[in-house]
Every structure is written in structure tokens, then in C-alpha cells.
mmCIF file of C-alpha atoms in Angstrom:
data_model
loop_
_atom_site.group_PDB
_atom_site.id
_atom_site.type_symbol
_atom_site.label_atom_id
_atom_site.label_comp_id
_atom_site.label_asym_id
_atom_site.label_seq_id
_atom_site.Cartn_x
_atom_site.Cartn_y
_atom_site.Cartn_z
ATOM 1 C CA GLN A 1 13.588 -10.036 -0.328
ATOM 2 C CA GLY A 2 13.731 -6.789 -2.255
ATOM 3 C CA SER A 3 12.778 -4.566 0.684
ATOM 4 C CA GLY A 4 15.655 -2.075 0.360
ATOM 5 C CA LYS A 5 14.228 0.194 -2.342
ATOM 6 C CA THR A 6 10.693 -0.302 -1.067
ATOM 7 C CA LEU A 7 11.650 0.908 2.390
ATOM 8 C CA ALA A 8 13.857 3.688 0.978
ATOM 9 C CA PHE A 9 10.769 5.504 -0.288
ATOM 10 C CA GLY A 10 8.185 3.818 1.946
ATOM 11 C CA ILE A 11 9.583 4.894 5.307
ATOM 12 C CA PRO A 12 9.637 8.619 4.395
ATOM 13 C CA LEU A 13 6.048 8.281 3.161
ATOM 14 C CA LEU A 14 4.937 6.601 6.390
ATOM 15 C CA THR A 15 6.871 9.178 8.443
ATOM 16 C CA ARG A 16 5.144 12.028 6.646
ATOM 17 C CA ILE A 17 1.744 10.421 7.173
ATOM 18 C CA LEU A 18 2.477 9.967 10.884
ATOM 19 C CA SER A 19 3.494 13.620 11.197
ATOM 20 C CA THR A 20 0.113 14.808 9.849
ATOM 21 C CA ASN A 21 -3.190 14.738 11.636
ATOM 22 C CA PRO A 22 -4.907 12.073 9.526
ATOM 23 C CA ARG A 23 -8.651 11.903 9.280
ATOM 24 C CA PRO A 24 -10.269 8.485 9.315
ATOM 25 C CA LYS A 25 -10.638 6.814 5.929
ATOM 26 C CA LYS A 26 -8.671 9.460 4.057
ATOM 27 C CA ILE A 27 -6.045 8.453 1.514
ATOM 28 C CA LEU A 28 -2.759 10.091 2.484
ATOM 29 C CA GLY A 29 -0.380 8.264 0.174
ATOM 30 C CA LEU A 30 -0.485 6.460 -3.146
ATOM 31 C CA ILE A 31 2.132 4.226 -4.742
ATOM 32 C CA LEU A 32 1.663 3.094 -8.344
ATOM 33 C CA THR A 33 3.433 -0.029 -9.593
ATOM 34 C CA PRO A 34 3.797 -1.565 -13.044
ATOM 35 C CA THR A 35 3.019 -5.100 -11.866
ATOM 36 C CA ARG A 36 0.693 -6.804 -9.430
ATOM 37 C CA GLU A 37 3.601 -8.742 -7.931
ATOM 38 C CA LEU A 38 5.506 -5.563 -7.108
ATOM 39 C CA ALA A 39 2.372 -4.071 -5.545
ATOM 40 C CA LEU A 40 1.967 -7.130 -3.332
ATOM 41 C CA GLN A 41 5.631 -6.941 -2.290
ATOM 42 C CA ILE A 42 5.355 -3.254 -1.407
ATOM 43 C CA VAL A 43 2.164 -3.823 0.579
ATOM 44 C CA ARG A 44 3.773 -6.666 2.518
ATOM 45 C CA HIS A 45 6.862 -4.627 3.442
ATOM 46 C CA LEU A 46 4.982 -1.450 4.342
ATOM 47 C CA LYS A 47 2.438 -3.361 6.441
ATOM 48 C CA ASP A 48 5.353 -4.788 8.424
ATOM 49 C CA VAL A 49 6.752 -1.307 9.061
ATOM 50 C CA ALA A 50 3.350 0.246 9.854
ATOM 51 C CA ARG A 51 2.218 -2.633 12.076
ATOM 52 C CA TYR A 52 2.400 -0.666 15.341
ATOM 53 C CA THR A 53 0.878 2.546 13.995
ATOM 54 C CA ASP A 54 -2.654 3.573 13.070
ATOM 55 C CA ILE A 55 -1.713 3.574 9.376
ATOM 56 C CA GLN A 56 -3.605 1.112 7.216
ATOM 57 C CA VAL A 57 -1.729 -0.092 4.136
ATOM 58 C CA ARG A 58 -4.099 -1.239 1.401
ATOM 59 C CA ARG A 59 -3.807 -2.301 -2.203
ATOM 60 C CA LEU A 60 -6.062 -1.372 -5.081
ATOM 61 C CA LEU A 61 -5.965 -3.496 -8.191
ATOM 62 C CA HIS A 62 -6.868 -2.565 -11.735
ATOM 63 C CA PRO A 63 -10.195 -4.070 -12.839
ATOM 64 C CA ASN A 64 -8.379 -6.109 -15.501
ATOM 65 C CA SER A 65 -6.239 -7.784 -12.868
ATOM 66 C CA PRO A 66 -6.587 -11.587 -12.953
ATOM 67 C CA SER A 67 -7.675 -11.612 -9.304
ATOM 68 C CA LEU A 68 -10.647 -9.328 -10.049
ATOM 69 C CA LYS A 69 -12.045 -10.936 -13.189
ATOM 70 C CA PHE A 70 -15.161 -12.074 -11.363
ATOM 71 C CA PHE A 71 -16.288 -8.467 -10.777
ATOM 72 C CA SER A 72 -18.310 -6.689 -13.423
ATOM 73 C CA ILE A 73 -17.757 -2.952 -13.562
#
């Protein structure tokens, strides 16, 4: 569900990353979202597309996110 717009900008981003010579553990792309749910959806769709590449799709959550309340920063 809802993968059309995600893939419309996600595939060009992944293509550009694949066309570079990435160094290990270097951030090559960043997508900001207004909600945690949208971030999770984007991660899910882009992980599916990047499954057979060396690209690692990760999510970073704001410290005030409900899932991170147990961390003290």
C-alpha cells in the first residue's frame, strides 16, 4: 500500500547511490518524514527494492519518538 510515491523518489535515490563508489558506513541518502508511520512505510518499501544490493536502508527516529522513550540523551 502507498508504494507509488515512495518508489517514485526512492528508486532514483537508490540508483544514484548504486552509481557512486560508496564507502562502508557512509550515509549517502537521507529522507525526512513528518510522521513515524510514514518513515516505517518508506523503509519497508525501499528495503524491498534494495534487497539484492549492498545498500543498507536504515531508519533514525527522533529522541521524542514513543519507541525511544526509554533512552536518556
